[in-house]
mmCIF file of C-alpha atoms in Angstrom:
data_model
loop_
_atom_site.group_PDB
_atom_site.id
_atom_site.type_symbol
_atom_site.label_atom_id
_atom_site.label_comp_id
_atom_site.label_asym_id
_atom_site.label_seq_id
_atom_site.Cartn_x
_atom_site.Cartn_y
_atom_site.Cartn_z
ATOM 1 C CA MET A 1075 -52.664 -94.279 26.049
ATOM 2 C CA ASN A 1076 -52.606 -96.729 23.087
ATOM 3 C CA LYS A 1077 -49.630 -97.295 20.853
ATOM 4 C CA LYS A 1078 -50.907 -95.128 17.885
ATOM 5 C CA ILE A 1079 -51.654 -92.146 20.083
ATOM 6 C CA LEU A 1080 -48.269 -92.518 21.730
ATOM 7 C CA VAL A 1081 -46.543 -92.545 18.405
ATOM 8 C CA ALA A 1082 -48.498 -89.575 17.196
ATOM 9 C CA ALA A 1083 -47.570 -87.556 20.409
ATOM 10 C CA ILE A 1084 -43.976 -88.404 19.876
ATOM 11 C CA ALA A 1085 -44.051 -87.255 16.314
ATOM 12 C CA VAL A 1086 -45.685 -84.021 17.282
ATOM 13 C CA ALA A 1087 -43.164 -83.347 20.040
ATOM 14 C CA SER A 1088 -40.261 -84.107 17.752
ATOM 15 C CA ALA A 1089 -41.594 -81.836 15.000
ATOM 16 C CA ALA A 1090 -41.937 -78.977 17.638
ATOM 17 C CA VAL A 1091 -38.376 -79.583 18.779
ATOM 18 C CA SER A 1092 -37.069 -79.697 15.149
ATOM 19 C CA THR A 1093 -38.903 -76.469 14.364
ATOM 20 C CA SER A 1094 -37.512 -74.605 17.307
ATOM 21 C CA VAL A 1095 -33.898 -75.789 16.445
ATOM 22 C CA PHE A 1096 -34.247 -74.664 12.741
ATOM 23 C CA ALA A 1097 -35.973 -71.409 13.743
ATOM 24 C CA ALA A 1098 -32.844 -70.297 15.860
ATOM 25 C CA THR A 1099 -31.151 -67.240 14.486
ATOM 26 C CA ASN A 1100 -27.765 -67.727 12.878
ATOM 27 C CA LEU A 1101 -26.368 -64.399 14.448
ATOM 28 C CA GLY A 1102 -22.895 -62.913 13.796
ATOM 29 C CA SER A 1103 -20.762 -62.446 16.971
ATOM 30 C CA ALA A 1104 -17.386 -61.398 18.211
ATOM 31 C CA THR A 1105 -16.757 -64.763 19.840
ATOM 32 C CA GLN A 1106 -16.735 -67.049 16.862
ATOM 33 C CA LYS A 1107 -14.840 -67.594 13.560
ATOM 34 C CA GLY A 1108 -16.341 -66.593 10.277
ATOM 35 C CA SER A 1109 -15.971 -65.806 6.516
ATOM 36 C CA LEU A 1110 -16.596 -62.146 6.959
ATOM 37 C CA LEU A 1111 -15.120 -59.775 9.524
ATOM 38 C CA ILE A 1112 -16.334 -56.354 10.478
ATOM 39 C CA PHE A 1113 -14.260 -53.990 12.550
ATOM 40 C CA PRO A 1114 -16.854 -51.223 13.625
ATOM 41 C CA ARG A 1115 -14.079 -48.693 14.604
ATOM 42 C CA VAL A 1116 -10.668 -47.898 13.102
ATOM 43 C CA GLU A 1117 -8.904 -44.701 14.450
ATOM 44 C CA ALA A 1118 -5.854 -42.991 12.923
ATOM 45 C CA LEU A 1119 -5.356 -39.462 14.290
ATOM 46 C CA GLU A 1120 -2.750 -37.147 12.714
ATOM 47 C CA SER A 1121 -1.772 -34.238 15.048
ATOM 48 C CA THR A 1122 -2.198 -31.778 12.272
ATOM 49 C CA TRP A 1123 -5.878 -32.734 11.635
ATOM 50 C CA ASN A 1124 -7.424 -31.967 14.951
ATOM 51 C CA ARG A 1125 -7.233 -29.028 17.359
ATOM 52 C CA HIS A 1126 -6.145 -31.091 20.324
ATOM 53 C CA GLY A 1127 -2.842 -32.253 18.707
ATOM 54 C CA ALA A 1128 -3.800 -35.922 19.445
ATOM 55 C CA THR A 1129 -2.273 -38.731 17.735
ATOM 56 C CA SER A 1130 -3.366 -42.468 17.535
ATOM 57 C CA ASP A 1131 -3.331 -45.504 15.286
ATOM 58 C CA THR A 1132 -5.012 -48.827 15.058
ATOM 59 C CA LEU A 1133 -3.291 -52.153 14.785
ATOM 60 C CA ILE A 1134 -5.482 -54.685 12.888
ATOM 61 C CA GLN A 1135 -4.785 -58.495 13.495
ATOM 62 C CA ILE A 1136 -6.337 -61.183 11.308
ATOM 63 C CA THR A 1137 -5.810 -64.902 11.579
ATOM 64 C CA ASN A 1138 -6.620 -67.809 9.217
ATOM 65 C CA ASP A 1139 -6.666 -70.993 11.340
ATOM 66 C CA SER A 1140 -7.247 -73.286 8.380
ATOM 67 C CA SER A 1141 -4.851 -75.714 6.781
ATOM 68 C CA THR A 1142 -5.600 -74.165 3.427
ATOM 69 C CA PRO A 1143 -4.790 -70.576 2.251
ATOM 70 C CA VAL A 1144 -7.250 -67.885 1.542
ATOM 71 C CA ASN A 1145 -7.535 -64.563 -0.197
ATOM 72 C CA LEU A 1146 -9.289 -61.641 1.597
ATOM 73 C CA LYS A 1147 -10.936 -58.575 0.078
ATOM 74 C CA CYS A 1148 -11.069 -55.626 2.446
ATOM 75 C CA TYR A 1149 -12.574 -52.048 2.500
ATOM 76 C CA TRP A 1150 -11.721 -49.184 4.597
ATOM 77 C CA GLY A 1151 -14.933 -47.032 4.990
ATOM 78 C CA THR A 1152 -16.196 -43.866 6.597
ATOM 79 C CA THR A 1153 -19.257 -41.518 6.514
ATOM 80 C CA GLU A 1154 -19.038 -37.773 6.698
ATOM 81 C CA GLY A 1155 -21.462 -36.738 9.497
ATOM 82 C CA ASN A 1156 -24.228 -37.327 11.773
ATOM 83 C CA PRO A 1157 -27.448 -35.196 11.771
ATOM 84 C CA TYR A 1158 -27.944 -34.283 15.516
ATOM 85 C CA ASN A 1159 -24.343 -33.809 16.759
ATOM 86 C CA TYR A 1160 -23.063 -32.189 13.610
ATOM 87 C CA ASN A 1161 -22.237 -28.794 15.458
ATOM 88 C CA GLY A 1162 -19.594 -30.154 17.786
ATOM 89 C CA GLY A 1163 -21.976 -32.245 19.903
ATOM 90 C CA ASN A 1164 -24.083 -29.317 20.828
ATOM 91 C CA ALA A 1165 -27.762 -28.813 20.105
ATOM 92 C CA ALA A 1166 -27.317 -28.058 16.527
ATOM 93 C CA PRO A 1167 -29.621 -25.498 14.823
ATOM 94 C CA ASN A 1168 -31.840 -26.879 12.027
ATOM 95 C CA LEU A 1169 -29.390 -25.462 9.550
ATOM 96 C CA TYR A 1170 -26.537 -27.743 10.733
ATOM 97 C CA ALA A 1171 -28.998 -30.662 11.109
ATOM 98 C CA ALA A 1172 -30.144 -30.286 7.571
ATOM 99 C CA LYS A 1173 -26.546 -30.248 6.333
ATOM 100 C CA ALA A 1174 -25.617 -33.254 8.409
ATOM 101 C CA ARG A 1175 -28.560 -35.307 6.978
ATOM 102 C CA THR A 1176 -27.090 -34.682 3.449
ATOM 103 C CA ALA A 1177 -23.512 -35.422 4.761
ATOM 104 C CA ILE A 1178 -24.385 -38.976 5.997
ATOM 105 C CA ARG A 1179 -25.240 -39.874 2.458
ATOM 106 C CA ASN A 1180 -21.462 -39.202 1.501
ATOM 107 C CA ASN A 1181 -19.503 -42.272 2.036
ATOM 108 C CA HIS A 1182 -15.811 -42.869 1.239
ATOM 109 C CA TYR A 1183 -14.247 -46.286 0.473
ATOM 110 C CA MET A 1184 -10.923 -47.741 -0.286
ATOM 111 C CA ASP A 1185 -10.415 -51.433 -1.177
ATOM 112 C CA PHE A 1186 -7.381 -53.740 -0.843
ATOM 113 C CA GLY A 1187 -6.584 -57.409 -0.728
ATOM 114 C CA PHE A 1188 -4.061 -59.824 0.512
ATOM 115 C CA THR A 1189 -3.395 -63.581 0.913
ATOM 116 C CA LEU A 1190 -3.329 -65.574 4.213
ATOM 117 C CA THR A 1191 -1.367 -68.737 4.016
ATOM 118 C CA LYS A 1192 -2.424 -71.756 6.050
ATOM 119 C CA ASN A 1193 -2.495 -71.199 9.803
ATOM 120 C CA GLN A 1194 -1.207 -67.599 9.347
ATOM 121 C CA PRO A 1195 -1.805 -64.488 11.560
ATOM 122 C CA VAL A 1196 -1.075 -61.223 9.949
ATOM 123 C CA SER A 1197 -1.150 -57.562 11.245
ATOM 124 C CA PHE A 1198 -1.052 -54.065 9.750
ATOM 125 C CA TRP A 1199 -1.616 -50.505 11.054
ATOM 126 C CA ALA A 1200 -4.464 -48.228 9.808
ATOM 127 C CA GLY A 1201 -2.418 -45.031 9.789
ATOM 128 C CA SER A 1202 1.259 -44.047 9.558
ATOM 129 C CA LEU A 1203 2.212 -43.687 13.216
ATOM 130 C CA GLY A 1204 2.016 -47.288 14.612
ATOM 131 C CA ASN A 1205 5.476 -48.484 13.399
ATOM 132 C CA THR A 1206 7.210 -45.512 15.023
ATOM 133 C CA GLY A 1207 8.485 -44.939 18.698
ATOM 134 C CA PHE A 1208 7.610 -47.709 21.103
ATOM 135 C CA PHE A 1209 5.985 -49.865 18.522
ATOM 136 C CA ASN A 1210 8.683 -49.816 15.948
ATOM 137 C CA PHE A 1211 9.711 -53.331 17.004
ATOM 138 C CA LEU A 1212 6.386 -54.770 15.632
ATOM 139 C CA THR A 1213 6.874 -56.344 12.195
ATOM 140 C CA THR A 1214 3.595 -55.979 10.217
ATOM 141 C CA ASN A 1215 3.190 -58.400 7.283
ATOM 142 C CA VAL A 1216 0.476 -56.811 5.174
ATOM 143 C CA SER A 1217 1.007 -53.740 2.957
ATOM 144 C CA ALA A 1218 -2.416 -52.101 3.410
ATOM 145 C CA PRO A 1219 -3.111 -48.600 1.936
ATOM 146 C CA GLN A 1220 -3.094 -45.916 4.753
ATOM 147 C CA PHE A 1221 -6.679 -45.511 6.053
ATOM 148 C CA ASN A 1222 -6.446 -41.652 6.486
ATOM 149 C CA PHE A 1223 -6.309 -40.772 2.849
ATOM 150 C CA PHE A 1224 -9.061 -41.799 0.418
ATOM 151 C CA GLN A 1225 -8.745 -41.826 -3.276
ATOM 152 C CA ASP A 1226 -11.201 -38.967 -3.793
ATOM 153 C CA GLY A 1227 -8.781 -36.545 -2.043
ATOM 154 C CA THR A 1228 -10.621 -36.660 1.344
ATOM 155 C CA SER A 1229 -9.239 -37.708 4.664
ATOM 156 C CA SER A 1230 -10.748 -39.031 7.789
ATOM 157 C CA ASN A 1231 -9.818 -39.825 11.443
ATOM 158 C CA ALA A 1232 -12.074 -42.763 12.113
ATOM 159 C CA GLY A 1233 -14.088 -45.209 10.301
ATOM 160 C CA GLU A 1234 -14.671 -48.984 9.782
ATOM 161 C CA LEU A 1235 -12.946 -52.017 8.159
ATOM 162 C CA LYS A 1236 -14.790 -54.880 6.379
ATOM 163 C CA CYS A 1237 -12.970 -58.084 5.171
ATOM 164 C CA TRP A 1238 -14.177 -61.293 3.669
ATOM 165 C CA ALA A 1239 -12.879 -64.435 2.044
ATOM 166 C CA VAL A 1240 -12.812 -64.612 -1.792
ATOM 167 C CA ASN A 1241 -11.899 -67.082 -4.550
ATOM 168 C CA SER A 1242 -8.381 -66.696 -5.963
ATOM 169 C CA LYS A 1243 -9.640 -67.111 -9.492
ATOM 170 C CA SER A 1244 -13.020 -65.335 -9.790
ATOM 171 C CA ASN A 1245 -12.467 -63.108 -6.796
ATOM 172 C CA ALA A 1246 -16.067 -63.895 -5.587
ATOM 173 C CA GLU A 1247 -16.937 -64.803 -2.064
ATOM 174 C CA VAL A 1248 -16.240 -68.290 -0.675
ATOM 175 C CA HIS A 1249 -17.241 -70.311 2.414
ATOM 176 C CA HIS A 1250 -14.185 -70.101 4.784
ATOM 177 C CA ASN A 1251 -15.272 -70.083 8.513
ATOM 178 C CA HIS A 1252 -11.693 -69.782 9.666
ATOM 179 C CA LEU A 1253 -11.136 -66.077 10.222
ATOM 180 C CA ILE A 1254 -10.824 -64.076 13.427
ATOM 181 C CA GLY A 1255 -9.784 -60.591 13.935
ATOM 182 C CA LYS A 1256 -8.818 -57.929 16.631
ATOM 183 C CA ALA A 1257 -8.353 -54.255 16.645
ATOM 184 C CA THR A 1258 -5.963 -52.473 19.055
ATOM 185 C CA ILE A 1259 -6.438 -48.693 19.296
ATOM 186 C CA VAL A 1260 -3.395 -46.908 20.828
ATOM 187 C CA SER A 1261 -3.210 -43.190 21.887
ATOM 188 C CA PHE A 1262 0.297 -41.647 21.337
ATOM 189 C CA ALA A 1263 -0.694 -38.142 22.697
ATOM 190 C CA ASN A 1264 -3.509 -36.875 25.061
ATOM 191 C CA ASN A 1265 -6.875 -36.250 23.438
ATOM 192 C CA GLU A 1266 -10.236 -35.495 24.842
ATOM 193 C CA ASN A 1267 -11.104 -39.234 25.225
ATOM 194 C CA ALA A 1268 -7.809 -40.848 26.258
ATOM 195 C CA ALA A 1269 -4.547 -40.059 27.925
ATOM 196 C CA ARG A 1270 -1.149 -40.784 26.306
ATOM 197 C CA GLY A 1271 -0.167 -44.365 26.495
ATOM 198 C CA GLN A 1272 -3.799 -45.716 26.649
ATOM 199 C CA ALA A 1273 -4.689 -48.616 24.357
ATOM 200 C CA HIS A 1274 -7.786 -50.652 24.242
ATOM 201 C CA GLU A 1275 -8.940 -53.741 22.140
ATOM 202 C CA TYR A 1276 -12.021 -55.326 20.741
ATOM 203 C CA ASN A 1277 -12.850 -58.390 18.632
ATOM 204 C CA ALA A 1278 -14.028 -58.124 15.037
ATOM 205 C CA SER A 1279 -17.539 -59.361 14.631
ATOM 206 C CA ALA A 1280 -17.456 -62.610 12.669
ATOM 207 C CA PHE A 1281 -20.199 -63.816 10.289
ATOM 208 C CA GLN A 1282 -20.074 -67.475 9.191
ATOM 209 C CA ALA A 1283 -20.959 -68.423 5.676
ATOM 210 C CA HIS A 1284 -23.517 -71.086 4.819
ATOM 211 C CA PHE A 1285 -23.552 -73.588 2.099
ATOM 212 C CA TYR A 1286 -26.541 -75.736 0.938
ATOM 213 C CA GLU A 1287 -26.662 -78.638 -1.370
ATOM 214 C CA LYS A 1288 -29.519 -81.044 -2.488
ATOM 215 C CA ALA A 1289 -28.250 -83.680 -0.288
ATOM 216 C CA GLN A 1290 -27.109 -81.810 2.714
ATOM 217 C CA ARG A 1291 -24.319 -83.902 4.214
ATOM 218 C CA TRP A 1292 -23.217 -81.514 6.997
ATOM 219 C CA ASP A 1293 -24.465 -78.420 8.751
ATOM 220 C CA SER A 1294 -24.479 -75.446 6.406
ATOM 221 C CA ASN A 1295 -21.696 -73.652 8.303
ATOM 222 C CA SER A 1296 -19.471 -76.829 8.542
ATOM 223 C CA ILE A 1297 -15.890 -76.530 7.730
ATOM 224 C CA ASN A 1298 -16.207 -79.505 5.348
ATOM 225 C CA TYR A 1299 -17.514 -76.905 2.868
ATOM 226 C CA THR A 1300 -14.474 -74.595 3.110
ATOM 227 C CA GLY A 1301 -13.547 -73.170 -0.240
ATOM 228 C CA ARG A 1302 -16.906 -73.748 -1.834
ATOM 229 C CA PRO A 1303 -18.126 -70.687 -3.915
ATOM 230 C CA LEU A 1304 -21.300 -68.886 -2.422
ATOM 231 C CA PRO A 1305 -24.252 -68.633 -4.836
ATOM 232 C CA THR A 1306 -24.452 -64.870 -5.268
ATOM 233 C CA PRO A 1307 -21.052 -63.411 -6.367
ATOM 234 C CA PHE A 1308 -20.425 -59.762 -5.336
ATOM 235 C CA LYS A 1309 -23.350 -59.753 -2.973
ATOM 236 C CA LEU A 1310 -23.152 -60.739 0.651
ATOM 237 C CA ASP A 1311 -26.538 -61.474 2.172
ATOM 238 C CA LEU A 1312 -26.313 -61.170 6.003
ATOM 239 C CA ASP A 1313 -29.663 -62.814 6.407
ATOM 240 C CA GLY A 1314 -28.939 -65.893 8.391
ATOM 241 C CA LYS A 1315 -28.952 -68.042 5.192
ATOM 242 C CA GLU A 1316 -25.874 -67.059 3.046
ATOM 243 C CA TYR A 1317 -24.186 -65.387 5.944
ATOM 244 C CA ASP A 1318 -25.051 -65.076 9.592
ATOM 245 C CA GLN A 1319 -27.682 -62.462 10.389
ATOM 246 C CA CYS A 1320 -26.417 -59.005 11.418
ATOM 247 C CA ALA A 1321 -27.982 -57.504 14.566
ATOM 248 C CA SER A 1322 -31.559 -56.098 14.529
ATOM 249 C CA ALA A 1323 -30.633 -54.082 17.832
ATOM 250 C CA LEU A 1324 -27.569 -53.408 19.936
ATOM 251 C CA VAL A 1325 -27.179 -53.391 23.782
ATOM 252 C CA GLY A 1326 -24.586 -51.718 25.926
ATOM 253 C CA GLN A 1327 -23.877 -50.925 29.626
ATOM 254 C CA PHE A 1328 -22.212 -47.753 30.793
ATOM 255 C CA ILE A 1329 -21.290 -45.247 33.708
ATOM 256 C CA PRO A 1330 -23.461 -42.184 33.148
ATOM 257 C CA THR A 1331 -21.542 -39.133 31.815
ATOM 258 C CA TYR A 1332 -20.639 -36.470 34.353
ATOM 259 C CA HIS A 1333 -20.809 -39.058 37.241
ATOM 260 C CA PRO A 1334 -19.141 -37.566 40.354
ATOM 261 C CA VAL A 1335 -16.481 -40.184 40.318
ATOM 262 C CA ALA A 1336 -14.947 -38.260 37.416
ATOM 263 C CA GLY A 1337 -14.405 -35.144 39.443
ATOM 264 C CA ALA A 1338 -11.522 -36.808 41.579
ATOM 265 C CA LEU A 1339 -9.849 -37.744 38.245
ATOM 266 C CA ALA A 1340 -10.102 -34.167 36.802
ATOM 267 C CA GLY A 1341 -11.791 -35.333 33.753
ATOM 268 C CA ILE A 1342 -15.153 -36.406 32.307
ATOM 269 C CA ASN A 1343 -16.254 -40.073 31.824
ATOM 270 C CA ARG A 1344 -17.611 -40.836 28.344
ATOM 271 C CA THR A 1345 -19.444 -43.441 26.516
ATOM 272 C CA GLN A 1346 -18.769 -43.413 22.814
ATOM 273 C CA ILE A 1347 -20.320 -45.875 20.428
ATOM 274 C CA SER A 1348 -19.196 -46.704 16.780
ATOM 275 C CA VAL A 1349 -21.666 -48.506 14.568
ATOM 276 C CA ALA A 1350 -21.198 -50.034 11.080
ATOM 277 C CA ASN A 1351 -24.216 -50.504 8.927
ATOM 278 C CA CYS A 1352 -24.598 -54.055 7.547
ATOM 279 C CA HIS A 1353 -26.616 -52.616 4.609
ATOM 280 C CA GLU A 1354 -23.896 -51.126 2.549
ATOM 281 C CA ASP A 1355 -23.192 -50.457 -1.100
ATOM 282 C CA LEU A 1356 -19.440 -50.388 -1.954
ATOM 283 C CA ARG A 1357 -19.847 -50.232 -5.658
ATOM 284 C CA GLN A 1358 -18.571 -47.244 -7.705
ATOM 285 C CA ASP A 1359 -22.103 -46.160 -8.568
ATOM 286 C CA ALA A 1360 -23.352 -46.658 -5.074
ATOM 287 C CA ASP A 1361 -26.694 -46.082 -3.375
ATOM 288 C CA SER A 1362 -26.771 -44.776 0.185
ATOM 289 C CA HIS A 1363 -28.566 -46.582 2.867
ATOM 290 C CA ILE A 1364 -29.827 -44.523 5.871
ATOM 291 C CA THR A 1365 -31.440 -45.813 9.132
ATOM 292 C CA LYS A 1366 -32.291 -44.174 12.422
ATOM 293 C CA LEU A 1367 -30.953 -45.507 15.701
ATOM 294 C CA THR A 1368 -33.677 -45.154 18.389
ATOM 295 C CA TYR A 1369 -32.385 -45.395 21.970
ATOM 296 C CA LYS A 1370 -33.998 -46.605 25.100
ATOM 297 C CA VAL A 1371 -32.113 -46.162 28.395
ATOM 298 C CA TRP A 1372 -32.582 -47.843 31.739
ATOM 299 C CA ASN A 1373 -31.154 -46.793 35.133
ATOM 300 C CA ALA A 1374 -30.310 -49.106 38.072
ATOM 301 C CA ASN A 1375 -33.808 -48.438 39.504
ATOM 302 C CA GLU A 1376 -35.436 -49.895 36.281
ATOM 303 C CA VAL A 1377 -36.693 -46.443 35.230
ATOM 304 C CA SER A 1378 -36.581 -46.121 31.441
ATOM 305 C CA TYR A 1379 -36.111 -43.059 29.296
ATOM 306 C CA THR A 1380 -37.015 -42.648 25.515
ATOM 307 C CA GLY A 1381 -36.767 -39.927 22.952
ATOM 308 C CA ALA A 1382 -33.155 -40.107 21.962
ATOM 309 C CA HIS A 1383 -32.388 -40.850 18.361
ATOM 310 C CA GLU A 1384 -30.032 -40.206 15.525
ATOM 311 C CA CYS A 1385 -29.801 -40.872 11.761
ATOM 312 C CA MET A 1386 -26.781 -42.864 10.366
ATOM 313 C CA GLY A 1387 -25.396 -43.771 7.029
ATOM 314 C CA ALA A 1388 -22.778 -46.464 6.379
ATOM 315 C CA TRP A 1389 -20.845 -45.693 9.505
ATOM 316 C CA TYR A 1390 -21.853 -43.749 12.693
ATOM 317 C CA GLU A 1391 -20.015 -42.598 15.803
ATOM 318 C CA SER A 1392 -21.529 -40.585 18.762
ATOM 319 C CA ASP A 1393 -20.467 -39.577 22.288
ATOM 320 C CA LEU A 1394 -23.724 -40.454 23.840
ATOM 321 C CA GLY A 1395 -23.393 -38.350 26.950
ATOM 322 C CA SER A 1396 -22.705 -35.299 24.922
ATOM 323 C CA ALA A 1397 -25.413 -35.961 22.532
ATOM 324 C CA PHE A 1398 -28.252 -36.898 24.879
ATOM 325 C CA PRO A 1399 -29.155 -35.864 28.399
ATOM 326 C CA HIS A 1400 -30.634 -39.333 28.982
ATOM 327 C CA PHE A 1401 -27.020 -40.708 29.041
ATOM 328 C CA GLN A 1402 -26.052 -38.212 31.854
ATOM 329 C CA TYR A 1403 -25.887 -38.637 35.599
ATOM 330 C CA LYS A 1404 -28.251 -35.764 36.303
ATOM 331 C CA THR A 1405 -30.871 -37.632 34.504
ATOM 332 C CA LEU A 1406 -30.206 -41.234 35.439
ATOM 333 C CA LYS A 1407 -28.997 -40.586 39.073
ATOM 334 C CA THR A 1408 -27.524 -44.157 39.363
ATOM 335 C CA ASP A 1409 -23.956 -45.466 39.118
ATOM 336 C CA THR A 1410 -24.732 -47.715 36.182
ATOM 337 C CA ALA A 1411 -27.233 -47.962 33.320
ATOM 338 C CA TYR A 1412 -27.705 -49.700 30.023
ATOM 339 C CA PHE A 1413 -29.194 -48.956 26.623
ATOM 340 C CA ARG A 1414 -30.696 -50.522 23.695
ATOM 341 C CA ALA A 1415 -30.247 -49.036 20.186
ATOM 342 C CA THR A 1416 -32.846 -50.189 17.626
ATOM 343 C CA PRO A 1417 -32.584 -49.300 13.825
ATOM 344 C CA THR A 1418 -35.837 -47.796 12.492
ATOM 345 C CA ALA A 1419 -37.179 -46.095 9.451
ATOM 346 C CA SER A 1420 -38.074 -42.470 9.926
ATOM 347 C CA ARG A 1421 -38.811 -39.253 7.992
ATOM 348 C CA LEU A 1422 -36.635 -37.561 10.470
ATOM 349 C CA CYS A 1423 -33.733 -38.612 8.183
ATOM 350 C CA ASN A 1424 -35.062 -36.888 5.243
ATOM 351 C CA GLN A 1425 -32.579 -34.398 3.574
ATOM 352 C CA GLY A 1426 -35.368 -31.783 3.118
ATOM 353 C CA SER A 1427 -38.735 -31.344 4.828
ATOM 354 C CA GLN A 1428 -39.462 -33.880 7.504
ATOM 355 C CA LYS A 1429 -43.094 -33.461 6.750
ATOM 356 C CA ALA A 1430 -42.643 -34.990 3.342
ATOM 357 C CA ALA A 1431 -42.931 -38.648 2.497
ATOM 358 C CA MET A 1432 -40.020 -40.675 3.644
ATOM 359 C CA GLU A 1433 -37.197 -40.738 1.185
ATOM 360 C CA GLY A 1434 -36.297 -43.954 -0.798
ATOM 361 C CA ASP A 1435 -32.941 -44.476 0.742
ATOM 362 C CA ILE A 1436 -34.199 -44.777 4.274
ATOM 363 C CA GLY A 1437 -35.045 -48.205 5.765
ATOM 364 C CA VAL A 1438 -34.535 -50.516 8.695
ATOM 365 C CA ASP A 1439 -30.949 -51.849 8.449
ATOM 366 C CA SER A 1440 -29.043 -54.202 10.573
ATOM 367 C CA VAL A 1441 -25.979 -53.063 12.480
ATOM 368 C CA VAL A 1442 -22.983 -54.044 14.441
ATOM 369 C CA GLY A 1443 -20.910 -51.991 16.897
ATOM 370 C CA VAL A 1444 -18.499 -51.283 19.817
ATOM 371 C CA GLN A 1445 -18.380 -48.931 22.591
ATOM 372 C CA VAL A 1446 -15.487 -47.054 24.241
ATOM 373 C CA ASN A 1447 -15.764 -46.318 27.895
ATOM 374 C CA ASP A 1448 -13.634 -43.558 29.365
ATOM 375 C CA VAL A 1449 -13.573 -42.736 33.033
ATOM 376 C CA GLY A 1450 -12.179 -39.252 33.790
ATOM 377 C CA GLY A 1451 -9.725 -39.403 31.013
ATOM 378 C CA ALA A 1452 -7.668 -41.808 33.071
ATOM 379 C CA TYR A 1453 -8.988 -45.199 32.494
ATOM 380 C CA GLN A 1454 -10.211 -46.455 29.100
ATOM 381 C CA SER A 1455 -11.770 -49.794 27.771
ATOM 382 C CA SER A 1456 -13.581 -50.943 24.918
ATOM 383 C CA SER A 1457 -16.130 -53.671 24.376
ATOM 384 C CA ASN A 1458 -18.410 -55.191 21.598
ATOM 385 C CA LEU A 1459 -22.016 -54.115 21.872
ATOM 386 C CA VAL A 1460 -24.345 -57.101 22.392
ATOM 387 C CA ASN A 1461 -26.123 -58.191 19.208
ATOM 388 C CA LEU A 1462 -29.814 -58.963 19.382
ATOM 389 C CA GLY A 1463 -31.383 -60.936 16.509
ATOM 390 C CA SER A 1464 -34.738 -61.397 15.140
ATOM 391 C CA GLY A 1465 -37.490 -62.120 17.584
ATOM 392 C CA THR A 1466 -35.437 -60.755 20.554
ATOM 393 C CA THR A 1467 -35.581 -57.040 19.943
ATOM 394 C CA TYR A 1468 -38.876 -56.142 21.616
ATOM 395 C CA THR A 1469 -39.793 -53.967 18.763
ATOM 396 C CA THR A 1470 -42.601 -53.799 16.252
ATOM 397 C CA GLU A 1471 -40.056 -52.911 13.548
ATOM 398 C CA PRO A 1472 -39.097 -55.498 10.966
ATOM 399 C CA VAL A 1473 -35.828 -57.344 11.006
ATOM 400 C CA GLY A 1474 -33.067 -54.991 9.681
ATOM 401 C CA LYS A 1475 -31.714 -55.641 6.191
ATOM 402 C CA GLY A 1476 -28.151 -56.908 5.966
ATOM 403 C CA GLN A 1477 -26.525 -56.874 2.447
ATOM 404 C CA ILE A 1478 -23.152 -55.773 1.212
ATOM 405 C CA LEU A 1479 -22.793 -55.037 -2.498
ATOM 406 C CA TRP A 1480 -19.487 -54.628 -4.236
ATOM 407 C CA ASP A 1481 -17.807 -54.986 -7.693
ATOM 408 C CA ASP A 1482 -14.531 -56.404 -8.741
ATOM 409 C CA SER A 1483 -13.011 -53.473 -10.544
ATOM 410 C CA GLY A 1484 -9.528 -53.936 -9.086
ATOM 411 C CA ALA A 1485 -9.404 -50.213 -8.171
ATOM 412 C CA ASP A 1486 -9.638 -48.126 -5.115
ATOM 413 C CA TYR A 1487 -12.991 -46.167 -4.885
ATOM 414 C CA GLY A 1488 -13.550 -42.595 -3.994
ATOM 415 C CA LYS A 1489 -16.576 -40.660 -2.751
ATOM 416 C CA LYS A 1490 -19.956 -42.356 -3.222
#
């Protein structure tokens, strides 16, 4: 090979390597630091709000590992219902399904903010029970509004939390990839998913901010850009460019519901997932964003099952074994299984006739989630669902949209 051909070959190979590197997806995860934290599940049960008399609370911990302080903007959030398990998890009549498809367009939000000093960890409880009894020795150092009561007069047992770094002057988003978070959910009394004294933890999903300049000196997510304002105030684009991309699909492993092992424990094992939509409008005059989670399940013999799906709004939760036979032992007949949940656009999420054209608020959104595994009501654990990014979802659907809109009104928001 002559010298010119060799040089050309090296140039082509280098270009290919460079292209593959830059084509890699910047995907948010629960094992990194970031400028945006999403907690897909927050639980705060009051005994008077549920027929089981259960009580629980969630301890939120957030750390700033930077040598500079930062302000955080946070939102509690929840959504009213899910369309296919609206009637207590049973096979709901069309009447209940129609009501629930309307309900998932009703979101509730409440905002608050606080400052993290340099290298400071902080903690706060979502509800009012955490600083009582056994946990009264814990000193929390953030005065967050109680999750249970929203400013529109509604209350909720469970939902999500989103927090991100903002500028102390303009209150707009800034590059600050120094945040990590953890949620600890504690059960103070027996409930249908956990025994008294159970506690489980998961890490917040962290999304790094990216900063670009004409003469790029460092990688876009480098801490050398800490404190720099991002280009679109009051709009967080989770597209892999301004912030890391949110997942285009989620994967989880589980023990099938009604597995015989639960009989010896006098309880039922459950797999519950909680999913936060990364396409969310937190403004006072907000638009709803609806997507459908399409499930595919595989047992240990590599047999796959399809046909399970549910629509979701800004936040979603489901006991998969109660909602779908494909998550039960009688269908799977193996000790372990796994599933993939892919957001899709579908007329099944229409409020009215599902034969009509697809409504304008339905789309393909990106998501992030956690699952709670309960075996016989005796052993409980939680884990982050695995995020799949663009090009890895094995689907013909487009990459899910990730965008968070908010405004700086300085007030707590009610029903959207």
